[in-house]
Short mmCIF file of C-alpha atoms in Angstrom, two decimals:
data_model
loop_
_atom_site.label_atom_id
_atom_site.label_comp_id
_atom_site.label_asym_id
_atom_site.label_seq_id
_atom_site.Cartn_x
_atom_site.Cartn_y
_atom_site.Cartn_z
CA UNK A 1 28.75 4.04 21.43
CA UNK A 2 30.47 2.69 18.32
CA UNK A 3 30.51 4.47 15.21
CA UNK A 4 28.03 7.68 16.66
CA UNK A 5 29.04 9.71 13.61
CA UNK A 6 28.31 6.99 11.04
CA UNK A 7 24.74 6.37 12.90
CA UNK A 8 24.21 9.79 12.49
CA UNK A 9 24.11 10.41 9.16
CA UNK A 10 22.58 7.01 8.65
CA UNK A 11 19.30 8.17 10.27
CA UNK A 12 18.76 11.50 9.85
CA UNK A 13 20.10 14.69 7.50
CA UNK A 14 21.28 17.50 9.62
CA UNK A 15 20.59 21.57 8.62
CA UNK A 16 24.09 23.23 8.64
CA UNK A 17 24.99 24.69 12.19
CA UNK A 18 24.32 27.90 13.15
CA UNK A 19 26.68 27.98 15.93
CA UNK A 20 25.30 31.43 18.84
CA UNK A 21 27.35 34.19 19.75
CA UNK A 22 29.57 32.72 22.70
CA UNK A 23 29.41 29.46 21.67
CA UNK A 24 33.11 29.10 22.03
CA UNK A 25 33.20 30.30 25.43
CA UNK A 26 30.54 28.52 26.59
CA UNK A 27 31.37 24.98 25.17
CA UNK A 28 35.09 25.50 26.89
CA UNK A 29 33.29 25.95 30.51
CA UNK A 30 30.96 22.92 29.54
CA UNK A 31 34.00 20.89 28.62
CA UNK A 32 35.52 21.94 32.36
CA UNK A 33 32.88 21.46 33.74
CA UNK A 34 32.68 17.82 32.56
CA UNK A 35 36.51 17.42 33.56
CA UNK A 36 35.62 19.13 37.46
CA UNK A 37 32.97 16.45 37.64
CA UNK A 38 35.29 13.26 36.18
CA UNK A 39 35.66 12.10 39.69
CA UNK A 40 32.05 11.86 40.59
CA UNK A 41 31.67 10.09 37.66
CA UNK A 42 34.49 7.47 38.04
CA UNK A 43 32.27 6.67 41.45
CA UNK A 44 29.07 5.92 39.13
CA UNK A 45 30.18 3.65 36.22
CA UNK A 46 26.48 4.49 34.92
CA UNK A 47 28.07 7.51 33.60
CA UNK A 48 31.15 6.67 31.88
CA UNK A 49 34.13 9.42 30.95
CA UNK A 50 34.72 9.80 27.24
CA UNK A 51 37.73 11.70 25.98
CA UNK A 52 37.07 13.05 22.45
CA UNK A 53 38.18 15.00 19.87
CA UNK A 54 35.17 17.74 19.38
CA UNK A 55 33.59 16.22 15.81
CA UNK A 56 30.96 17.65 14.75
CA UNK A 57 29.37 14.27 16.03
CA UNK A 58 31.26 14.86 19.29
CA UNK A 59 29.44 18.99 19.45
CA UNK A 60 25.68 17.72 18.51
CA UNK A 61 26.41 15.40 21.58
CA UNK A 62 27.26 18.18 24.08
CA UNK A 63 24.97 20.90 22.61
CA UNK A 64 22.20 18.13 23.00
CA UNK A 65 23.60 17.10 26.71
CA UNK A 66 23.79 21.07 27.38
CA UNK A 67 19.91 21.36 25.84
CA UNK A 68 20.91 23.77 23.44
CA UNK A 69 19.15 23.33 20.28
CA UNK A 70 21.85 23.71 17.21
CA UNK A 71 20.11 21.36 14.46
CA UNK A 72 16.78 20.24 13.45
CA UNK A 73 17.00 16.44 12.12
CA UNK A 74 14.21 15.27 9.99
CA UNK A 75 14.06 12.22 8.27
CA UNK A 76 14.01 12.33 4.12
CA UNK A 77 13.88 10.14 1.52
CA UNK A 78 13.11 6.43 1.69
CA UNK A 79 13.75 6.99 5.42
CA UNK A 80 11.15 9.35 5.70
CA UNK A 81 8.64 6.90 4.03
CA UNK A 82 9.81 4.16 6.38
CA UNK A 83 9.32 6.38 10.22
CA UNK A 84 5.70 7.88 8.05
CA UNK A 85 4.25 3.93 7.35
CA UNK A 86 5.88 3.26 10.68
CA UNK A 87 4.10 5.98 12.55
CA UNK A 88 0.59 4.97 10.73
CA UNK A 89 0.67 1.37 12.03
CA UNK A 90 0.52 2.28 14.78
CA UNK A 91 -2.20 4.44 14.65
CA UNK A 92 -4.17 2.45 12.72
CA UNK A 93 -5.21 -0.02 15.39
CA UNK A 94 -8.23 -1.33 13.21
CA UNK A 95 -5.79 -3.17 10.45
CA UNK A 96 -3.39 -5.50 10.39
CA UNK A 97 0.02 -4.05 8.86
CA UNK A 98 2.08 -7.28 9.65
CA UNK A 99 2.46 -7.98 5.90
CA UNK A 100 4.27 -4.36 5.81
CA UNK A 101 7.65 -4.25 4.55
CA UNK A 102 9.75 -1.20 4.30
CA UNK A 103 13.09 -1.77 4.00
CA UNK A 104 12.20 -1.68 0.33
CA UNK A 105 11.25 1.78 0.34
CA UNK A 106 14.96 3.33 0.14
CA UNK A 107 15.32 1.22 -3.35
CA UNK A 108 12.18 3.29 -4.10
CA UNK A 109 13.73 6.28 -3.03
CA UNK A 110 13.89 9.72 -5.30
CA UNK A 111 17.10 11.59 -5.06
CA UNK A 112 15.15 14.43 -5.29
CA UNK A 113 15.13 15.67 -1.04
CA UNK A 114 14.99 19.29 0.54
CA UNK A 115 14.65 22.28 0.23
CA UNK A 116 13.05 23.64 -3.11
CA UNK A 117 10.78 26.77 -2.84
CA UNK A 118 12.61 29.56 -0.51
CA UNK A 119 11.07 32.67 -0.03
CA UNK A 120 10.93 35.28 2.80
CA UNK A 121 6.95 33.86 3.08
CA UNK A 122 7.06 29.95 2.50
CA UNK A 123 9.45 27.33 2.73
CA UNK A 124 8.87 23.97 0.10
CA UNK A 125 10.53 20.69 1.10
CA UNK A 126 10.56 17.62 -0.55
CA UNK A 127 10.57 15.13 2.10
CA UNK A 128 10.33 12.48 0.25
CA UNK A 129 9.61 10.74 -3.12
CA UNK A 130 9.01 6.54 -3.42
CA UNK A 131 8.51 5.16 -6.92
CA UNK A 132 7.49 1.70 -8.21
CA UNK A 133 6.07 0.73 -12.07
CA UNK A 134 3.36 2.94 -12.38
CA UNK A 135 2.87 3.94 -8.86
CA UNK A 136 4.59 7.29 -6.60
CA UNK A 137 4.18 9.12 -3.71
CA UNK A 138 5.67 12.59 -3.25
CA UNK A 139 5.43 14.20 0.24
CA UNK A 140 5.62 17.82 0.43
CA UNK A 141 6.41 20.03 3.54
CA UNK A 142 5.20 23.70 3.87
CA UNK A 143 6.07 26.10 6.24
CA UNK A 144 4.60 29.57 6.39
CA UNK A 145 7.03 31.65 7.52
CA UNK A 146 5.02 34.79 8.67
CA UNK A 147 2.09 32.97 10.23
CA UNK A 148 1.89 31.61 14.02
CA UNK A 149 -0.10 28.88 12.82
CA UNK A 150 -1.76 27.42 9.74
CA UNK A 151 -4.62 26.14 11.37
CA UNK A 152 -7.51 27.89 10.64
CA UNK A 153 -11.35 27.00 11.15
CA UNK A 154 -12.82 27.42 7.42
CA UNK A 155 -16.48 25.75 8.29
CA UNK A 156 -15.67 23.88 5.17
CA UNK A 157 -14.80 20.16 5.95
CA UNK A 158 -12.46 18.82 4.33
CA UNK A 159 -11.42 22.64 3.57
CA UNK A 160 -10.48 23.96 6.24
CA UNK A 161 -6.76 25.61 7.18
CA UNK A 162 -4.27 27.58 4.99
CA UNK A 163 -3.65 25.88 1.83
CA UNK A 164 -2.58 26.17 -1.74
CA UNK A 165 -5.68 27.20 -3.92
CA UNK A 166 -4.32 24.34 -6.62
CA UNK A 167 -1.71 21.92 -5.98
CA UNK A 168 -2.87 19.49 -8.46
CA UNK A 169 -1.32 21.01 -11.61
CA UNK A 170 1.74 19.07 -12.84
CA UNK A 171 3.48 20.78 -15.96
CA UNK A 172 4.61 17.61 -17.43
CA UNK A 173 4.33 14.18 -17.22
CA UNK A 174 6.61 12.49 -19.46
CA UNK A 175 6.15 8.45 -20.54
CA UNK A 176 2.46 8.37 -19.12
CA UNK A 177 -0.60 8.81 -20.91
CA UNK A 178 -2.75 9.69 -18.51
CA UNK A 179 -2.23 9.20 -14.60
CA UNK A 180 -5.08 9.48 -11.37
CA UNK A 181 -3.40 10.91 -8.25
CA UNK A 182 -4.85 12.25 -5.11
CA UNK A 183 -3.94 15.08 -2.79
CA UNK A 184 -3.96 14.85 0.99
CA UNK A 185 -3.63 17.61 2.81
CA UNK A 186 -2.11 17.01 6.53
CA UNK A 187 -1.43 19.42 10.12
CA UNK A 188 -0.27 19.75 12.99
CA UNK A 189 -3.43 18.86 14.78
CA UNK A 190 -3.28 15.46 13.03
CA UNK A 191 0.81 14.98 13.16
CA UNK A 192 2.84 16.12 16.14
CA UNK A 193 5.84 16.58 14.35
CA UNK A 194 4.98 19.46 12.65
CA UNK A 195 5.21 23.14 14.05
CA UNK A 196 1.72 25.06 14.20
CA UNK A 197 2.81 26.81 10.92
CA UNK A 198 3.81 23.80 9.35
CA UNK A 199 1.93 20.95 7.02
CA UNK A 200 2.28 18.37 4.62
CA UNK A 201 1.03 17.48 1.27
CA UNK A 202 0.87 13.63 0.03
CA UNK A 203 0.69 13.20 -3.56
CA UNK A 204 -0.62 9.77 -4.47
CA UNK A 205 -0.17 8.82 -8.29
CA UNK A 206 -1.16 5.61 -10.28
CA UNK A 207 -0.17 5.69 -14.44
CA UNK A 208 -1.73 3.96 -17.12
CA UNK A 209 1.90 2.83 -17.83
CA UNK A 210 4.82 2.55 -15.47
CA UNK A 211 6.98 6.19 -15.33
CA UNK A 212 9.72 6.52 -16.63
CA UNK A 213 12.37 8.13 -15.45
CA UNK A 214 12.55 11.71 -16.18
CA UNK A 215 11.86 14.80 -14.28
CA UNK A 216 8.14 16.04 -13.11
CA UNK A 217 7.52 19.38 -12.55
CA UNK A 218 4.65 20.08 -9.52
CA UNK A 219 3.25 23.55 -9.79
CA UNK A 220 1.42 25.30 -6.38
CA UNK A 221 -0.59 28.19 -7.04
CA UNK A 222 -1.80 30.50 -4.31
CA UNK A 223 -1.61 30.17 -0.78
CA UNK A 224 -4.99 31.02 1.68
CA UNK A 225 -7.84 29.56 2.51
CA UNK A 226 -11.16 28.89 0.78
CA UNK A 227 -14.12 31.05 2.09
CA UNK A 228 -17.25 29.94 0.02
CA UNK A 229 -18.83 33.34 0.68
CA UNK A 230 -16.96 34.70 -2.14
CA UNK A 231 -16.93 34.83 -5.59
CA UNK A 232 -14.31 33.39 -6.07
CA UNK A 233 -14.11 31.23 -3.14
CA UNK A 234 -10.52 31.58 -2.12
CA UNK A 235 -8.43 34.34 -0.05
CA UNK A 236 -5.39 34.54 -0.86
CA UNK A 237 -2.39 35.52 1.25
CA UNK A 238 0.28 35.27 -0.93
CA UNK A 239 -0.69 35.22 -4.85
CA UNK A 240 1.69 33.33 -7.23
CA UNK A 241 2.86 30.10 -8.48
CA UNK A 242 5.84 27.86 -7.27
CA UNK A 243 7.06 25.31 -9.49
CA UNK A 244 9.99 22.91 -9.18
CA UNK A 245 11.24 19.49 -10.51
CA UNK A 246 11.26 16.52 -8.63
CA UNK A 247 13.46 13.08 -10.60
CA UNK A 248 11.79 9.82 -10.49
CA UNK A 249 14.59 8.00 -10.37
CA UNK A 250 14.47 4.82 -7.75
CA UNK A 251 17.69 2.50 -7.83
CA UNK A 252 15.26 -0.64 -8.56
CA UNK A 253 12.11 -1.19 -9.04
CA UNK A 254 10.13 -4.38 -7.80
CA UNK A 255 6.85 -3.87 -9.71
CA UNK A 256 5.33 -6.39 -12.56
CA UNK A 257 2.88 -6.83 -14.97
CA UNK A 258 1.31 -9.72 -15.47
CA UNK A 259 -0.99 -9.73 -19.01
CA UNK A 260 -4.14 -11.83 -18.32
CA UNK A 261 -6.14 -10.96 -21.79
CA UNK A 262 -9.13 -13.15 -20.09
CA UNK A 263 -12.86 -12.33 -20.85
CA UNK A 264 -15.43 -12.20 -18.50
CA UNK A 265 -18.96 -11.32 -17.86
CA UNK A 266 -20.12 -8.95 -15.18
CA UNK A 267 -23.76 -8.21 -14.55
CA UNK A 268 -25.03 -9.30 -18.24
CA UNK A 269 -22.06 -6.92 -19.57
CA UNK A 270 -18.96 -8.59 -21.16
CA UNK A 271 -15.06 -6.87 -20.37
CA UNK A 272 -11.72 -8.36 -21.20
CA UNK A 273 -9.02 -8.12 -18.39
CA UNK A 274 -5.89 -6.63 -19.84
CA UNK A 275 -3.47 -7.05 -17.55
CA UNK A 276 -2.78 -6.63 -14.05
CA UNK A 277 -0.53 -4.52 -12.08
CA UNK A 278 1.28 -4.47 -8.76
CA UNK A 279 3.64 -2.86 -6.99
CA UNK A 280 4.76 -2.15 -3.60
CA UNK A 281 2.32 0.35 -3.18
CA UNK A 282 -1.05 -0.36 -5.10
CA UNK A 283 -2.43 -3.26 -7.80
CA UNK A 284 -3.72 -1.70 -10.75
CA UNK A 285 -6.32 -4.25 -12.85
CA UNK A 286 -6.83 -2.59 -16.36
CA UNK A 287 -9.95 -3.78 -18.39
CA UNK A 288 -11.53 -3.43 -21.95
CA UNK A 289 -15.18 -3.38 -22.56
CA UNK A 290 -16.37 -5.06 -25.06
CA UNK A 291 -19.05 -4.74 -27.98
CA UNK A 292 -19.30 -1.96 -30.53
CA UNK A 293 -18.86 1.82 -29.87
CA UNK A 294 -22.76 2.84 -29.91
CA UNK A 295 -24.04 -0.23 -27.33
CA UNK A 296 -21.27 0.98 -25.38
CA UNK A 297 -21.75 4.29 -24.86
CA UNK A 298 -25.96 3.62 -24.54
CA UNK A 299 -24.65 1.60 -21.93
CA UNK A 300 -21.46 3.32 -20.49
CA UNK A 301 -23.63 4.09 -17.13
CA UNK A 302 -24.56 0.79 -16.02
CA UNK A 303 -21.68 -0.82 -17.30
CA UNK A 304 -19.60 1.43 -14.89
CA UNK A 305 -21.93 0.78 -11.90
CA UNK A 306 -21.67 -2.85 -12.53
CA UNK A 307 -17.91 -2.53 -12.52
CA UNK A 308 -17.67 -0.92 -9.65
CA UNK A 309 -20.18 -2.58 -7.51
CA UNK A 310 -18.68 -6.08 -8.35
CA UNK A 311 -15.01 -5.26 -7.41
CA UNK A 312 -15.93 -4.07 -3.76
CA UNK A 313 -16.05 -8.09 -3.22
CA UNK A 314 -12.62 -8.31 -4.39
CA UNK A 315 -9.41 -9.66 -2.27
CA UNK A 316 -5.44 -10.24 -2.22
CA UNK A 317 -3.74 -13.64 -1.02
CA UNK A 318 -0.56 -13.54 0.15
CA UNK A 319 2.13 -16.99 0.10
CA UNK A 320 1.79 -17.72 3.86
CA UNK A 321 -2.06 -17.75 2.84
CA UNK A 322 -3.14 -14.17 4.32
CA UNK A 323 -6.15 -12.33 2.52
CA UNK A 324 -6.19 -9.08 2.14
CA UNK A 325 -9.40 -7.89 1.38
CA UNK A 326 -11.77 -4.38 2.45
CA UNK A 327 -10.01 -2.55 5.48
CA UNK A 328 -6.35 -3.43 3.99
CA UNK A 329 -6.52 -1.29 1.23
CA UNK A 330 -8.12 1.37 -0.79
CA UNK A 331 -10.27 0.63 -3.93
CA UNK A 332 -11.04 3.09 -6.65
CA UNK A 333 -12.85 2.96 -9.70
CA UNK A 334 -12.39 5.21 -13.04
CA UNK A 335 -12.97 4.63 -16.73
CA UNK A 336 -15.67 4.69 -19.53
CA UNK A 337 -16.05 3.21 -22.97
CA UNK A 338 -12.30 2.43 -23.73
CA UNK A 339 -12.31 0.40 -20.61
CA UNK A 340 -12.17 0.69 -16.63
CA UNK A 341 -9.64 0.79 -14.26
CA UNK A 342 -9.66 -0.45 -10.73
CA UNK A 343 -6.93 0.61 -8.14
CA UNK A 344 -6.43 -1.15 -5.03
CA UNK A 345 -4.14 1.14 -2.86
CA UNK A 346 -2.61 -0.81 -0.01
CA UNK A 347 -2.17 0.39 3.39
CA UNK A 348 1.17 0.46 3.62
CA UNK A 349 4.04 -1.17 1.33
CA UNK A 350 3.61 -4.68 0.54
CA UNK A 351 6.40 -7.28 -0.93
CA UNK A 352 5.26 -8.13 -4.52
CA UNK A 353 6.55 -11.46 -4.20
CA UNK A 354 4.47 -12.09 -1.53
CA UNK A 355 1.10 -11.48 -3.35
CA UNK A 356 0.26 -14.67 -5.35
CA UNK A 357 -3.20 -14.15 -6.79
CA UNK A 358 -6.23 -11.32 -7.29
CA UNK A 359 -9.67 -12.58 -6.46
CA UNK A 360 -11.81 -10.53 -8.49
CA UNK A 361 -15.82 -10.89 -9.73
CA UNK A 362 -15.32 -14.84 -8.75
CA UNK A 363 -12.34 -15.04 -10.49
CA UNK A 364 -8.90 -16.27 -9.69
CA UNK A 365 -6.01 -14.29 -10.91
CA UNK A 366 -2.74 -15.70 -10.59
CA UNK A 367 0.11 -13.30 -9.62
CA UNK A 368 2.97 -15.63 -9.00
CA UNK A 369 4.47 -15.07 -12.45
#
């Protein structure tokens, strides 16, 4: 095959090689061995001769013909992103992902990958970090270095395994003044390419304005499991904190804004749409509410209610005239009396030239600008 070592590094990142005591030896009788068997192989074309200088290309091949195991290869990055949206398409068998584009996602890409917490009990790597306006994911792997397995039956759904007692806490979040993110917490049980003492945290983040680029520092604290039967309702195994810095720093970024500044009326209650949002990864619809500051907080309740219960009906059209709507992505509501936000998390990465309006409380939105 053409250009092996070039293919290589273009799909995966390789841990340095540990090469075993008698490795030498051994890969010299493999290599005659190979040469004592040249002549069956000139009678089977299906197994070609290649003479080769031993690259370190050319050794992965015969350590991997030989089934030794000399390097793990994991995908990071924008890569990693790609294979993980990849992998849930298929999964998800109840949506359609054929609006999915990720060849984007290494534009997204942080250059923030590997290893970053390294003790003799846990191992931190960032697998990956994707960035778009005011939108990010960060994926996290964990290994626990001492433990078989960090499975472990809890009782308390969705509590249950070894965790981190708080992986929420972010020391600093420069250029945003306030940001929603959830956690998702992810196993073995549920992804087959982790070990049994292996998982995965996915950080999903939407900002009130688009980050800049800058460092973020992610803080862990405390690694157990919960046990509600306590006091304070978390073992520990190992007490502490691990902090590190991940860079937001993508070589492009595809998002807009498009500012709407259109009043409407919802349920008897009147809001002003700000703007609108979207990027690759979400579409972020920012409103005001308006009257004066005591009707609105007599009313803050229903207000939200109304707000919330009107944008379930809302949808996405794509140019080739595709509507995404319930099922295709993931709406959330948040706000109060300065104004509400609604976040429409997509299912996987979407091209933001492909979305050309936001149907929202029987409204018409155009995007195409």
């Amino acid at each position: 095959m053409n250009d092996f070592d070039d293919i290589i590094r273009a799909k995966a990142v390789s841990e340095p090689i540990a090469l075993p005591d008698g490795f030498e030896e051994r890969n010299d009788l493999l290599i005659s061995r190979l040469g004592a068997h040249s002549d069956y192989t000139k009678k089977h074309p299906k197994f070609p001769v290649f003479h080769f200088k031993l690259t370190a290309a050319a050794i992965l091949i015969v350590l991997l013909l030989a089934g030794v195991c000399a390097a793990a290869y994991i995908f990071s990055g924008g890569d990693f992103f790609k294979q993980f949206y990849s992998d849930k398409a298929k999964n998800d068998t109840k949506n359609d992902y054929s609006y999915m584009n990720t060849e984007q996602l290494n534009n997204m890409a942080s250059s923030t990958v590997g290893t970053v917490v390294n003790t003799d009990d846990l191992a931190v790597d960032v697998m990956g970090v994707i960035v778009s306006g005011n939108t990010a994911e960060i994926m996290l792997r964990v290994t626990a270095k001492q433990l078989d397995s960090v499975l472990y039956n809890t009782g308390i759904e969705p509590l249950e395994n070894y965790r981190f007692h708080d992986a929420s806490s972010w020391m600093s979040m420069p250029g945003s003044n306030g940001y929603m993110w959830s956690i998702g917490y992810l196993y073995s049980d549920k992804v087959k390419s982790l070990a049994p003492n292996q998982f995965e945290i996915l950080y999903t983040m939407h900002g009130s304005e688009d980050f800049k680029k800058s460092q973020y520092t992610i803080k862990l604290t405390d690694f157990g499991y919960f046990d509600f039967s306590r006091a304070d309702q978390f073992v520990p195994l190992y007490s502490g904190t691990w902090q590190f810095d991940v860079d937001f720093d993508p070589s492009s970024d595809t998002g807009k804004s498009v500012f709407v500044d259109k009043e409407i009326t919802v349920g008897g209650y009147s809001f002003t749409v700000d703007r609108i949002n979207i990027t690759p990864l979400a579409c972020t619809v920012c409103l005001s509410c308006n009257g004066d500051k005591k009707y609105l907080n007599e009313h803050s309740m229903e207000m939200f209610k109304v707000f919330s219960d009107g944008s379930k009906d809302c949808s996405l059209t794509l140019v080739n005239g595709t509507k995404l709507s319930s099922g295709q992505f993931e709406a959330s509501s948040s706000g109060g009396v300065e104004g509400f936000t609604l976040i429409l998390t997509f299912n996987g990465p979407i091209s933001v030239d492909d979305v050309v309006s936001l149907s929202l409380f029987g409204t018409e939105y155009s995007l195409d600008k």
